[in-house]
JSON list of C-alpha atoms in Angstrom, two decimals:
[
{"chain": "E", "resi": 1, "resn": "UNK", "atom": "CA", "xyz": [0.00, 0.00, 0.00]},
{"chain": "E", "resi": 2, "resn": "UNK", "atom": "CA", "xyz": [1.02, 3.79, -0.72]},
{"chain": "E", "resi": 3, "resn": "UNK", "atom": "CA", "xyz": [-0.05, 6.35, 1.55]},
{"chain": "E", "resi": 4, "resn": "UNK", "atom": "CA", "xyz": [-1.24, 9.53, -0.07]},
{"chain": "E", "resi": 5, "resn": "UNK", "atom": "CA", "xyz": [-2.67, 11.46, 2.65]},
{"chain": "E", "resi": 6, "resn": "UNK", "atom": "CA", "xyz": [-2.05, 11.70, 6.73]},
{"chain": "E", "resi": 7, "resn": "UNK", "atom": "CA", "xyz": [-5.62, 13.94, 7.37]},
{"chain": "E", "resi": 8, "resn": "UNK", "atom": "CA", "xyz": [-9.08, 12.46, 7.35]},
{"chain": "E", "resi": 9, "resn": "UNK", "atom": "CA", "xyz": [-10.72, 11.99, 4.09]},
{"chain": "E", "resi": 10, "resn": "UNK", "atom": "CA", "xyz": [-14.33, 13.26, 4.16]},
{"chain": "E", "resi": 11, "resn": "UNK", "atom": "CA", "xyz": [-15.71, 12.59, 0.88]},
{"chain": "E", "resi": 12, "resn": "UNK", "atom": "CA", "xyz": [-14.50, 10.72, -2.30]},
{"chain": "E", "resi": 13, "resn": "UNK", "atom": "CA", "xyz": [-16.28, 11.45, -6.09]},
{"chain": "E", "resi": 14, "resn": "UNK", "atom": "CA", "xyz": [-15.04, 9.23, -9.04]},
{"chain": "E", "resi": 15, "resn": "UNK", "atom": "CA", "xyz": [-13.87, 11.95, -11.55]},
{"chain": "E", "resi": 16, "resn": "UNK", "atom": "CA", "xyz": [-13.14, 9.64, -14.93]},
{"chain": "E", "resi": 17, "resn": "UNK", "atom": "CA", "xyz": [-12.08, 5.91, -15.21]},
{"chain": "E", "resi": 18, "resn": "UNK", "atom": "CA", "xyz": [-8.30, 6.92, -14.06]},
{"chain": "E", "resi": 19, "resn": "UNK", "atom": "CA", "xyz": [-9.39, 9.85, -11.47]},
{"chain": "E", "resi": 20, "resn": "UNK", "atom": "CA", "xyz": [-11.14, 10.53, -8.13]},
{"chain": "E", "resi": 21, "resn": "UNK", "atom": "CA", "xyz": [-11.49, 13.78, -6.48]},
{"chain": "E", "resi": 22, "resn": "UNK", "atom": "CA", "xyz": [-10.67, 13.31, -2.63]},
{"chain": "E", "resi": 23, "resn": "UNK", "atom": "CA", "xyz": [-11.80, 15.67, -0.24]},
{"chain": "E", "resi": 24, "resn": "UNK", "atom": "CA", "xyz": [-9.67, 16.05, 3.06]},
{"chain": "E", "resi": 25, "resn": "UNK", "atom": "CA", "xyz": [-9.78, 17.60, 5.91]},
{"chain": "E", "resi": 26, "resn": "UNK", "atom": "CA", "xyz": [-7.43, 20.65, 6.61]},
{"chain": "E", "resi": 27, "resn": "UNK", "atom": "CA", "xyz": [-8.14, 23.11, 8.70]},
{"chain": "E", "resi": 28, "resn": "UNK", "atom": "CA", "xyz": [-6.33, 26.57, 7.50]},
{"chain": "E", "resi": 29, "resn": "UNK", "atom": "CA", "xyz": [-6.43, 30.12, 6.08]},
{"chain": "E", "resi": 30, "resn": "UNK", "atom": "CA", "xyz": [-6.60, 29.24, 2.58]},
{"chain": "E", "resi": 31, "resn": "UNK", "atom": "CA", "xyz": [-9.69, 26.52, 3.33]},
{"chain": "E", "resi": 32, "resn": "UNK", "atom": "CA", "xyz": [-12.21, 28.41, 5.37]},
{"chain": "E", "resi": 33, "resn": "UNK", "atom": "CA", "xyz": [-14.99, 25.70, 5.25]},
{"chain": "E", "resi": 34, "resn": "UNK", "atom": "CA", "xyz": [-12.07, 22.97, 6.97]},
{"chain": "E", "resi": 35, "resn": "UNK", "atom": "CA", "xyz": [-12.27, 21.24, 3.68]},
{"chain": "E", "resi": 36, "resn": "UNK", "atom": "CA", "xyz": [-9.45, 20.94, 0.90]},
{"chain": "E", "resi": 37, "resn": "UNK", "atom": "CA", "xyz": [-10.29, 19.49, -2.85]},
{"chain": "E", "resi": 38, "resn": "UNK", "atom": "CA", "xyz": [-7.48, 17.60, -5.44]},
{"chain": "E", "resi": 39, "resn": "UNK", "atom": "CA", "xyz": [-8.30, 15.27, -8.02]},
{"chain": "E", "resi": 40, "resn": "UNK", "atom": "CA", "xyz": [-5.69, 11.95, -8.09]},
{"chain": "E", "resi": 41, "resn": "UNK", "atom": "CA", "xyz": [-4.36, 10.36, -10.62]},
{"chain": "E", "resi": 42, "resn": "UNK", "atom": "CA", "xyz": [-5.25, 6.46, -10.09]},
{"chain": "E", "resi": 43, "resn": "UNK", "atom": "CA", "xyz": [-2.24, 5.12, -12.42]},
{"chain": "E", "resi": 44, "resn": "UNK", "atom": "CA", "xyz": [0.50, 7.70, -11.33]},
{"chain": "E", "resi": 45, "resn": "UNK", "atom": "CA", "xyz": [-0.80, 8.54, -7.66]},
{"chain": "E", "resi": 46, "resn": "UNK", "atom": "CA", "xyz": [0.17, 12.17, -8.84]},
{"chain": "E", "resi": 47, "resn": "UNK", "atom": "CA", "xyz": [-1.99, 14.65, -7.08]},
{"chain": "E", "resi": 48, "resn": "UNK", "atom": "CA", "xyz": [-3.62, 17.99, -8.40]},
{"chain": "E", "resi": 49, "resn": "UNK", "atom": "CA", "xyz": [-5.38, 20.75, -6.42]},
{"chain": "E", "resi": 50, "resn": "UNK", "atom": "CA", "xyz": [-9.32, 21.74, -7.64]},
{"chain": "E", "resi": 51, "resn": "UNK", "atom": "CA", "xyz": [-11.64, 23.92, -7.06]},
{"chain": "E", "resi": 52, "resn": "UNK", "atom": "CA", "xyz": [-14.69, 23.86, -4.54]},
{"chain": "E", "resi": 53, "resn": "UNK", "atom": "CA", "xyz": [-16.90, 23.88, -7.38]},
{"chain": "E", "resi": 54, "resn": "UNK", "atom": "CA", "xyz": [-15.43, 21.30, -9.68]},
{"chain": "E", "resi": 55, "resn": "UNK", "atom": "CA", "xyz": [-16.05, 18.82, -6.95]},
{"chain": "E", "resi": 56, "resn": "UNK", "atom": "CA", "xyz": [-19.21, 19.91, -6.72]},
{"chain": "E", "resi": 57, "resn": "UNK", "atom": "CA", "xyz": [-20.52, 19.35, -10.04]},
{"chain": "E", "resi": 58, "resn": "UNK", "atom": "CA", "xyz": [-18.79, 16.44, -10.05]},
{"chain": "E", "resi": 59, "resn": "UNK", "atom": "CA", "xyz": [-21.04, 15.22, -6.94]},
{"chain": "E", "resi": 60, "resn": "UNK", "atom": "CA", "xyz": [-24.25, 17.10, -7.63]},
{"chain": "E", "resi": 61, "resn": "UNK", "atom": "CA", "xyz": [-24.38, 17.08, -11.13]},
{"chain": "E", "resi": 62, "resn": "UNK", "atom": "CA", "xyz": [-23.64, 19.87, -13.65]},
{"chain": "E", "resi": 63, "resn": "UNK", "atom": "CA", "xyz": [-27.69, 21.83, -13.36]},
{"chain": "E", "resi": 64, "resn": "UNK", "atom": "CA", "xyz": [-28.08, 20.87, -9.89]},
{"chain": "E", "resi": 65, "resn": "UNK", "atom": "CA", "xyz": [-24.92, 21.53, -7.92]},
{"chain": "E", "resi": 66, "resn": "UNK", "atom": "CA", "xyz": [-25.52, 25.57, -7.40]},
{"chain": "E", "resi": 67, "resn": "UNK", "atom": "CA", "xyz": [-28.91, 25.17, -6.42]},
{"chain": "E", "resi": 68, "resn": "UNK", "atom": "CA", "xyz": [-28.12, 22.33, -4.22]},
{"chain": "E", "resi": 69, "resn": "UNK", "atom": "CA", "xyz": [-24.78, 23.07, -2.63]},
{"chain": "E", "resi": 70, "resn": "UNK", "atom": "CA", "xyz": [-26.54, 26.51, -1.63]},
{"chain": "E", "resi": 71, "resn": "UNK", "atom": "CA", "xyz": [-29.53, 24.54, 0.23]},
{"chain": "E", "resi": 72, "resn": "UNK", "atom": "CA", "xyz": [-27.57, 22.12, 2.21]},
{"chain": "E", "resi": 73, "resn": "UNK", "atom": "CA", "xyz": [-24.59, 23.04, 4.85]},
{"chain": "E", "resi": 74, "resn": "UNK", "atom": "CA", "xyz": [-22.07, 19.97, 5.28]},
{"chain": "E", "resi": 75, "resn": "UNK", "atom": "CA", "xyz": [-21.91, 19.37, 1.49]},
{"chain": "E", "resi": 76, "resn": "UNK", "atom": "CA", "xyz": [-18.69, 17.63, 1.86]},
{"chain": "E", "resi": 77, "resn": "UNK", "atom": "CA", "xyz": [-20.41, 15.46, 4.90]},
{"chain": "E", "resi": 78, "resn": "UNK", "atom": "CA", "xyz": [-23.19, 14.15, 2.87]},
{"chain": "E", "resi": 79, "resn": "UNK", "atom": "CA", "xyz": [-23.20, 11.08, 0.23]},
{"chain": "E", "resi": 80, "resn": "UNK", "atom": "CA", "xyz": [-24.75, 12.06, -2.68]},
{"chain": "E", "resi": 81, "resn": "UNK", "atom": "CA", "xyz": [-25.94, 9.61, -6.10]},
{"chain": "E", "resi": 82, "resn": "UNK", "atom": "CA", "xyz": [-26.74, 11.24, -9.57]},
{"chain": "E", "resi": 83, "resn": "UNK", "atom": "CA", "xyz": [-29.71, 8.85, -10.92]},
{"chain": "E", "resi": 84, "resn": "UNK", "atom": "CA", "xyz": [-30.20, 8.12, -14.60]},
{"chain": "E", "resi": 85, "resn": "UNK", "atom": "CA", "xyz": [-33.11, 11.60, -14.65]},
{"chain": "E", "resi": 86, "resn": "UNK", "atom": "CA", "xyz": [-30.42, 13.27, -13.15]},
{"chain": "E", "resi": 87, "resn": "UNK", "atom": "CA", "xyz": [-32.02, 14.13, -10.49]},
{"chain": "E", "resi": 88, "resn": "UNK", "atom": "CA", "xyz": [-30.11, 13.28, -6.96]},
{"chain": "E", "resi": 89, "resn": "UNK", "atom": "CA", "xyz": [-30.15, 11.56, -3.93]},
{"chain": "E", "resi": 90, "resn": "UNK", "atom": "CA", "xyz": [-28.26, 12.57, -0.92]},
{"chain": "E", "resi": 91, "resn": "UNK", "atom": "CA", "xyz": [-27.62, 11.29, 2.81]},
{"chain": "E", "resi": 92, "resn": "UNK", "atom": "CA", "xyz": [-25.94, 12.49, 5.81]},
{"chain": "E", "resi": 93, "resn": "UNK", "atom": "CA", "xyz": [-24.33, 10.35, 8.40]},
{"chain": "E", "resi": 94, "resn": "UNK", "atom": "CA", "xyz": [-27.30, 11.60, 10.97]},
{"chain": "E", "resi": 95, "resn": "UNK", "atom": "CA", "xyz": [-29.63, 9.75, 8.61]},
{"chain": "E", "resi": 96, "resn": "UNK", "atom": "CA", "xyz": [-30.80, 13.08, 7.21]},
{"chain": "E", "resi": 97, "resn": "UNK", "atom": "CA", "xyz": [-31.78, 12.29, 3.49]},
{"chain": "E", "resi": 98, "resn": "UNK", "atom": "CA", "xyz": [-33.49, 13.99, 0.54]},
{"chain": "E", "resi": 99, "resn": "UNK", "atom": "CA", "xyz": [-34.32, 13.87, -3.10]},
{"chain": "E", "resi": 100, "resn": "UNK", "atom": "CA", "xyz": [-33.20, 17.05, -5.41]},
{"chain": "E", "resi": 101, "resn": "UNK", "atom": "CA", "xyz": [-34.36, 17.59, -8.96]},
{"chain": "E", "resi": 102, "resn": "UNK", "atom": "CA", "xyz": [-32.58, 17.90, -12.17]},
{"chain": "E", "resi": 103, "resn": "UNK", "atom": "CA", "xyz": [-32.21, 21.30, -11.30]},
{"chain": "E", "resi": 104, "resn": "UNK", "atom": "CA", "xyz": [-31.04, 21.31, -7.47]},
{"chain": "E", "resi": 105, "resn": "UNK", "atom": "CA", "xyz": [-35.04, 21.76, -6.20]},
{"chain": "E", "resi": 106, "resn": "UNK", "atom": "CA", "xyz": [-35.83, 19.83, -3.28]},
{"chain": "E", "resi": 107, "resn": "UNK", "atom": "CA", "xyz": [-38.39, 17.40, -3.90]},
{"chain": "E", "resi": 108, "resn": "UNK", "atom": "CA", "xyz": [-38.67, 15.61, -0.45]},
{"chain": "E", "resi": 109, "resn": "UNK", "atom": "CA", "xyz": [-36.68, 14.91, 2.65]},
{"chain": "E", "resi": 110, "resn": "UNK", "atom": "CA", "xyz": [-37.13, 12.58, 5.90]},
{"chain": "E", "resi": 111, "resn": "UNK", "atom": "CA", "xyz": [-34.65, 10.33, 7.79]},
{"chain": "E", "resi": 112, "resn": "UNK", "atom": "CA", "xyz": [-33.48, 6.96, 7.77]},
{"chain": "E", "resi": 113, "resn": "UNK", "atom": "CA", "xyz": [-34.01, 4.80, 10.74]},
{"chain": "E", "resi": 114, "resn": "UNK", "atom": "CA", "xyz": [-33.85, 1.01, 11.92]},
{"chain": "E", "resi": 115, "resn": "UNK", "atom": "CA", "xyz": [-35.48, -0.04, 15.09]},
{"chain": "E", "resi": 116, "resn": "UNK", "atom": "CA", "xyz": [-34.88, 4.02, 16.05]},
{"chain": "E", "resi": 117, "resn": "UNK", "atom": "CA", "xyz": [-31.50, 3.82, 15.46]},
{"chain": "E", "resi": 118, "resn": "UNK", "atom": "CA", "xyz": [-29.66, 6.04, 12.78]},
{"chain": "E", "resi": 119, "resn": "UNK", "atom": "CA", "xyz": [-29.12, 4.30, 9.16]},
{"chain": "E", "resi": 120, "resn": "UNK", "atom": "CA", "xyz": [-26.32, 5.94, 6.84]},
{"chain": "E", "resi": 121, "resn": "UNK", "atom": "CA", "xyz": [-24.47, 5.78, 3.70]},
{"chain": "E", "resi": 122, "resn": "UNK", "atom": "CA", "xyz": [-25.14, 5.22, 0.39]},
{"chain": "E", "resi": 123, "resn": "UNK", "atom": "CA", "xyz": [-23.61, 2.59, -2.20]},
{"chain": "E", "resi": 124, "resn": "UNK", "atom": "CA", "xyz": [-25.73, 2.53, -5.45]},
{"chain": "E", "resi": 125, "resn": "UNK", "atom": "CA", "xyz": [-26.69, -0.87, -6.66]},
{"chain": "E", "resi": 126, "resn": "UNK", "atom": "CA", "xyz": [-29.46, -0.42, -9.88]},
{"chain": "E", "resi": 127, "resn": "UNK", "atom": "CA", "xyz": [-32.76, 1.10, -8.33]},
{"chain": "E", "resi": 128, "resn": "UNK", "atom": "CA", "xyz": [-31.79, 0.91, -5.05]},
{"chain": "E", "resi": 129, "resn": "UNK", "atom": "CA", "xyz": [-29.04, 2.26, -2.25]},
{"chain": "E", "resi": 130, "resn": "UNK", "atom": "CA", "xyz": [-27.67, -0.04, 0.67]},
{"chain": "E", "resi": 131, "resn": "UNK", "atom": "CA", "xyz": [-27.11, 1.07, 3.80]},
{"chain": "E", "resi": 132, "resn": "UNK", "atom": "CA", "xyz": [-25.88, 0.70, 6.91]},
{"chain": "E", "resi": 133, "resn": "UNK", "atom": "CA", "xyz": [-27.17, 0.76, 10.90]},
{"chain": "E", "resi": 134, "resn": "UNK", "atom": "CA", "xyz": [-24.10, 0.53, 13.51]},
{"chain": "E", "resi": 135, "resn": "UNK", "atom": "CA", "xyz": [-26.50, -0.33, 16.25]},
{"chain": "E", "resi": 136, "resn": "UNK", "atom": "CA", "xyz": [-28.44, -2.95, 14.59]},
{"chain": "E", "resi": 137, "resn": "UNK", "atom": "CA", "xyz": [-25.26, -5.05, 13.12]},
{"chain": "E", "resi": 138, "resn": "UNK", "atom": "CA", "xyz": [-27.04, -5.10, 9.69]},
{"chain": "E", "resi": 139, "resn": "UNK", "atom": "CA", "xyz": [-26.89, -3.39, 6.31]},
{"chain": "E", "resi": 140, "resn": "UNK", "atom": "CA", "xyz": [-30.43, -2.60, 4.58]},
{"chain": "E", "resi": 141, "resn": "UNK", "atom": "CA", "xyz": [-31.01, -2.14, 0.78]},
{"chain": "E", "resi": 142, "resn": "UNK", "atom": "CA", "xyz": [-33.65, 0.42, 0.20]},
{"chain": "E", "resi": 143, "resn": "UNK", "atom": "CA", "xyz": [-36.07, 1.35, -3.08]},
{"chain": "E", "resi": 144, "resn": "UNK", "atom": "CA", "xyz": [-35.07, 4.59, -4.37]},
{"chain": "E", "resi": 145, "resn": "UNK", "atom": "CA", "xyz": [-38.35, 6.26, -3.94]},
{"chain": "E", "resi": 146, "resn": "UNK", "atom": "CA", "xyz": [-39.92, 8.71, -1.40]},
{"chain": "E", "resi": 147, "resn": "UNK", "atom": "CA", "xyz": [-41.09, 5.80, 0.84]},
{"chain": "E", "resi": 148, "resn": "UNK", "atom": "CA", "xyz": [-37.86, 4.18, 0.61]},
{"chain": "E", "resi": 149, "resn": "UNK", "atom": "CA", "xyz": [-39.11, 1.10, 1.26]},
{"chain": "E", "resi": 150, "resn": "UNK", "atom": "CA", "xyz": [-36.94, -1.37, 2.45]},
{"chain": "E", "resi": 151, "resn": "UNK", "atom": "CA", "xyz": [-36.02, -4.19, 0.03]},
{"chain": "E", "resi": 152, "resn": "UNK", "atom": "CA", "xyz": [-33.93, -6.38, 2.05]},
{"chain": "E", "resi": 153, "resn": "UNK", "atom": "CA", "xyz": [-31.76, -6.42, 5.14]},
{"chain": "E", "resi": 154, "resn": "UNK", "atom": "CA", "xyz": [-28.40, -8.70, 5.64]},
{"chain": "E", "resi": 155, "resn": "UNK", "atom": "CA", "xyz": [-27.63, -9.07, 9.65]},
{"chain": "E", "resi": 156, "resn": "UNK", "atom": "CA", "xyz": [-29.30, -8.46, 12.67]},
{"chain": "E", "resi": 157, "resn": "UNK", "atom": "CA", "xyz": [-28.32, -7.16, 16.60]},
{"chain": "E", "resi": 158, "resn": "UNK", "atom": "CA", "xyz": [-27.65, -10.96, 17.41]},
{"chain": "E", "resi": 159, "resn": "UNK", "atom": "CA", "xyz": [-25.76, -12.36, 13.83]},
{"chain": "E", "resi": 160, "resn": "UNK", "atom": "CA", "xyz": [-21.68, -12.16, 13.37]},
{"chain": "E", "resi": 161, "resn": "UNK", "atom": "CA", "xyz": [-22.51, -11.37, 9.39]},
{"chain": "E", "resi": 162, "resn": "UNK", "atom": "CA", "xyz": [-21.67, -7.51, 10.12]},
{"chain": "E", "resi": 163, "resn": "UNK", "atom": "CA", "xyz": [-19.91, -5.93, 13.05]},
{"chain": "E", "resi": 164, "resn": "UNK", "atom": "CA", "xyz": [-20.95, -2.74, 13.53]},
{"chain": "E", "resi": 165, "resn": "UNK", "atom": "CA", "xyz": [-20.87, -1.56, 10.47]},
{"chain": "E", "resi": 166, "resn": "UNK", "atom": "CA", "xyz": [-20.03, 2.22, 9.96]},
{"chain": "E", "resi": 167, "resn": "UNK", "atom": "CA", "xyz": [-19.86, 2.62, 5.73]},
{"chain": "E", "resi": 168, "resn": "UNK", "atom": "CA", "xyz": [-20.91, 1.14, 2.53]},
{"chain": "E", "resi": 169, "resn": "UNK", "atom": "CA", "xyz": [-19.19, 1.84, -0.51]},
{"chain": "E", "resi": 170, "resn": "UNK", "atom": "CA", "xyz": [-20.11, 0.29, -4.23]},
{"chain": "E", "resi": 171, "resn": "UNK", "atom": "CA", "xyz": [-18.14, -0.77, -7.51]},
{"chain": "E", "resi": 172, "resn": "UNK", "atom": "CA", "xyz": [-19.63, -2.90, -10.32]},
{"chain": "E", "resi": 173, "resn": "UNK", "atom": "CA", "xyz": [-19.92, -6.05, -8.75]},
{"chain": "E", "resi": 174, "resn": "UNK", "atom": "CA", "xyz": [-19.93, -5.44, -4.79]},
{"chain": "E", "resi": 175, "resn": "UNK", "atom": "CA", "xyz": [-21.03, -3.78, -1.99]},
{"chain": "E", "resi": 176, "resn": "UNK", "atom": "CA", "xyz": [-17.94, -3.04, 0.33]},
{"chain": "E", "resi": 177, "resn": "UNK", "atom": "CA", "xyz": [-18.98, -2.83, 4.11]},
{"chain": "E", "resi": 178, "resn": "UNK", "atom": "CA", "xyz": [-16.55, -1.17, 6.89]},
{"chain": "E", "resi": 179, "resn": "UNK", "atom": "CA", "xyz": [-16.80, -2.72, 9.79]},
{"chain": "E", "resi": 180, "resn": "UNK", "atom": "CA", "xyz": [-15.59, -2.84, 13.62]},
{"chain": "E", "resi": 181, "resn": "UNK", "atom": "CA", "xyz": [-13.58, -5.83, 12.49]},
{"chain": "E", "resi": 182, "resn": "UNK", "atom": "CA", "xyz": [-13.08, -6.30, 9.28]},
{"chain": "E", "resi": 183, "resn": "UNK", "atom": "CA", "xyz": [-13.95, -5.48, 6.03]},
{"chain": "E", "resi": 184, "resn": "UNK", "atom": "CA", "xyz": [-16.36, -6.93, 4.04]},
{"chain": "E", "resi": 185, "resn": "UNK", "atom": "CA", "xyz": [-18.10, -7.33, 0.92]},
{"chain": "E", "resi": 186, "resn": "UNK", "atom": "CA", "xyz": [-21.33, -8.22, -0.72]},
{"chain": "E", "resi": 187, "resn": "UNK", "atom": "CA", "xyz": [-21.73, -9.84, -4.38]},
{"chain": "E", "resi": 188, "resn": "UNK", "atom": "CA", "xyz": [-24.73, -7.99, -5.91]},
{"chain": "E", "resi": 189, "resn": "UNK", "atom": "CA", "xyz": [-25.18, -10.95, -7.94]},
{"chain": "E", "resi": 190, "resn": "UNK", "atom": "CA", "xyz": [-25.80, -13.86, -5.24]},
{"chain": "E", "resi": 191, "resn": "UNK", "atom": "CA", "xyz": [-25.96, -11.36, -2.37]},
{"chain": "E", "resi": 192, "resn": "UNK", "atom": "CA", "xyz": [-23.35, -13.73, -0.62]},
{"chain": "E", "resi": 193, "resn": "UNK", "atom": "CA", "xyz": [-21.11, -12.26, 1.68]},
{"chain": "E", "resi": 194, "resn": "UNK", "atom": "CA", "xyz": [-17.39, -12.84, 2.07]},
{"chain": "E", "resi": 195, "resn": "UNK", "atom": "CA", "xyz": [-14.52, -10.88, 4.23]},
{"chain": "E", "resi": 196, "resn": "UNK", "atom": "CA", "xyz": [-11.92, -8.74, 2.28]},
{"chain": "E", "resi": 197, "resn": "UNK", "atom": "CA", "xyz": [-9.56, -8.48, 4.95]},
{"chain": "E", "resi": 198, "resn": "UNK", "atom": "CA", "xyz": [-9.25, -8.79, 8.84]},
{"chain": "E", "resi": 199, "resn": "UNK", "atom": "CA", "xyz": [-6.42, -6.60, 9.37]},
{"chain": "E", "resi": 200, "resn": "UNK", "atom": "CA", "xyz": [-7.16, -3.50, 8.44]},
{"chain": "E", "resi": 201, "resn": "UNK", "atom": "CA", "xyz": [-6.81, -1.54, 11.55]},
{"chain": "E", "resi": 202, "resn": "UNK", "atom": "CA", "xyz": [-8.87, 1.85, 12.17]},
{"chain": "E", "resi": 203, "resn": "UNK", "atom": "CA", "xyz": [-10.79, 1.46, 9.23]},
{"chain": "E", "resi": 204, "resn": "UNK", "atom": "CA", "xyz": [-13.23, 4.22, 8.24]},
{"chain": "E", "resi": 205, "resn": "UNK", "atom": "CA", "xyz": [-13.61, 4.07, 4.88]},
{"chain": "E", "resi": 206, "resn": "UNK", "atom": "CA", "xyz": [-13.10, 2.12, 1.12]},
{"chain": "E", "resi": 207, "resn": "UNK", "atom": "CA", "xyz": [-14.01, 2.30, -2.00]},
{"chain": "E", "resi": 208, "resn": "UNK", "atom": "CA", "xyz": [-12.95, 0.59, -4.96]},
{"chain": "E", "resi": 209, "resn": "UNK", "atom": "CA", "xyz": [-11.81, 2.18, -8.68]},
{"chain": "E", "resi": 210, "resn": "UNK", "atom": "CA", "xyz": [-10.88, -0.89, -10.80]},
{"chain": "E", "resi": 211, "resn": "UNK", "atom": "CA", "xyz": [-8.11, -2.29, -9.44]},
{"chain": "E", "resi": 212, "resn": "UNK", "atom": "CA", "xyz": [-7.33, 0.37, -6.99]},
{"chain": "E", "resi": 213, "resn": "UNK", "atom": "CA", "xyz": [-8.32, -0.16, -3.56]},
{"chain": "E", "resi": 214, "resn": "UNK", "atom": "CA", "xyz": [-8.51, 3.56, -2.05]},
{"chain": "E", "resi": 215, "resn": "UNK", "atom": "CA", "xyz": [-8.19, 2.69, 2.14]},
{"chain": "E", "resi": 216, "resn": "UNK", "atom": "CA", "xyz": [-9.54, 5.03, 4.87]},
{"chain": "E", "resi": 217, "resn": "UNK", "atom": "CA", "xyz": [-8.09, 4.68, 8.36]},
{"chain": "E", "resi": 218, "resn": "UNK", "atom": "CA", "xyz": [-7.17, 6.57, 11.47]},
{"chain": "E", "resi": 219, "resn": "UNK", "atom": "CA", "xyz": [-4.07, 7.53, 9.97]},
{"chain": "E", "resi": 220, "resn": "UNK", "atom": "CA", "xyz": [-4.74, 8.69, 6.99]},
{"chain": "E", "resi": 221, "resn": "UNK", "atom": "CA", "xyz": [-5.50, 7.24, 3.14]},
{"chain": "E", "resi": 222, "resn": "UNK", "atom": "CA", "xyz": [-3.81, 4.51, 1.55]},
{"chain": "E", "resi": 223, "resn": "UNK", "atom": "CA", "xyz": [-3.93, 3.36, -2.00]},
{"chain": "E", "resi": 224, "resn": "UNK", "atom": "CA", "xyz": [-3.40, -0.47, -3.12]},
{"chain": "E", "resi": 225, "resn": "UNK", "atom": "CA", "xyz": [-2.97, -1.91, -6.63]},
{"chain": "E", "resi": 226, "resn": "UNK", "atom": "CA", "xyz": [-3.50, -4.77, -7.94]},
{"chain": "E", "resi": 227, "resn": "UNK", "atom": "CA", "xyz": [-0.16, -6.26, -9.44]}
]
């Protein structure tokens, strides 16, 4: 593994095939919101500063970031997915969720719970969003309308399938689930699920670009490739 930051990573939007922007967290003059932007390079690991707004219509969508980024505080906090009317979907980590239009117009907005405990993240799969509920052990895929009605849950308070999971993450083929313990991952195909690794330590979040394996922890943000 290379390491290519040593501050938190808050946020991570796939730019093209061989890019992701990665915001961090770095309190300073020059980034008065806490929050600095740079796209990476995937195949050279070279890095590139950007603006505030690139990343944003990178997240929000080209018509709706403005609009959007103006209505919400904490854009860097919140998961967001572009759907295929380009409208978008967005949720915070307090469960705080909403549905914006093409255009950045809020169309509705309520928040995710399980058993009254808070559900968060968002990893796209089709139609639908997983997430996940710390207190519950379990991760829930949800329709991707204004009931968001659940579609299916995977672990429970009492099962060993999830630890207390704190983020989801999605590529082509899986659902990647942080845990207390362990990382895991989901095929969307079979919906079986099968450990990634054991030993990452302090792990807060993943996500997968191809064969780049981009790896949150307490210490900062790693990036493995496959050989």
């Amino acid at each position: 593994m290379v390491k290519i930051s040593n501050r938190e990573v808050v946020d991570v939007v796939r730019y093209t095939d061989s890019k992701i922007i990665i915001a961090e967290k770095k309190p300073s003059l020059d980034a008065p919101d806490g929050v600095m932007y740079y796209l990476l390079n995937l195949k050279t690991l070279d890095k590139e500063v950007i603006t505030k707004n690139a990343y944003l219509m990178k997240k929000f969508g080209s018509s709706a970031y403005k609009k959007l980024s103006e209505a919400i505080s904490g854009y860097a906090q919140c998961d967001a997915a572009i759907l295929k009317d380009k409208s978008v979907f967005i949720i915070f980590p307090n469960g705080q969720c909403g549905m914006f239009s093409p255009k950045g117009e809020k169309l509705w907005d309520k928040t995710l719970d399980y058993h009254g405990n808070t559900v968060t993240g968002l990893a796209r799969d089709g139609d639908y969003i997983w997430s996940c509920c710390k207190e519950e052990n379990c991760v829930i895929r949800y329709s991707l309308d204004i009931k968001l009605s659940v579609d299916l849950r995977i672990g429970s308070r009492e099962s060993a399938t999830f630890s207390e999971p704190c983020f989801v993450s999605a590529d082509e083929k899986n659902v990647y689930v942080c845990c207390s313990n362990r990382l895991r991952a989901i095929s969307k195909s079979d919906l079986l699920v099968s450990d990634i690794s054991d030993s990452l330590k302090g792990l807060k979040r993943f996500y997968r670009f191809g064969n780049n394996s981009l790896i949150c922890t307490d210490d900062g943000a790693y990036i493995s490739q496959d050989a």
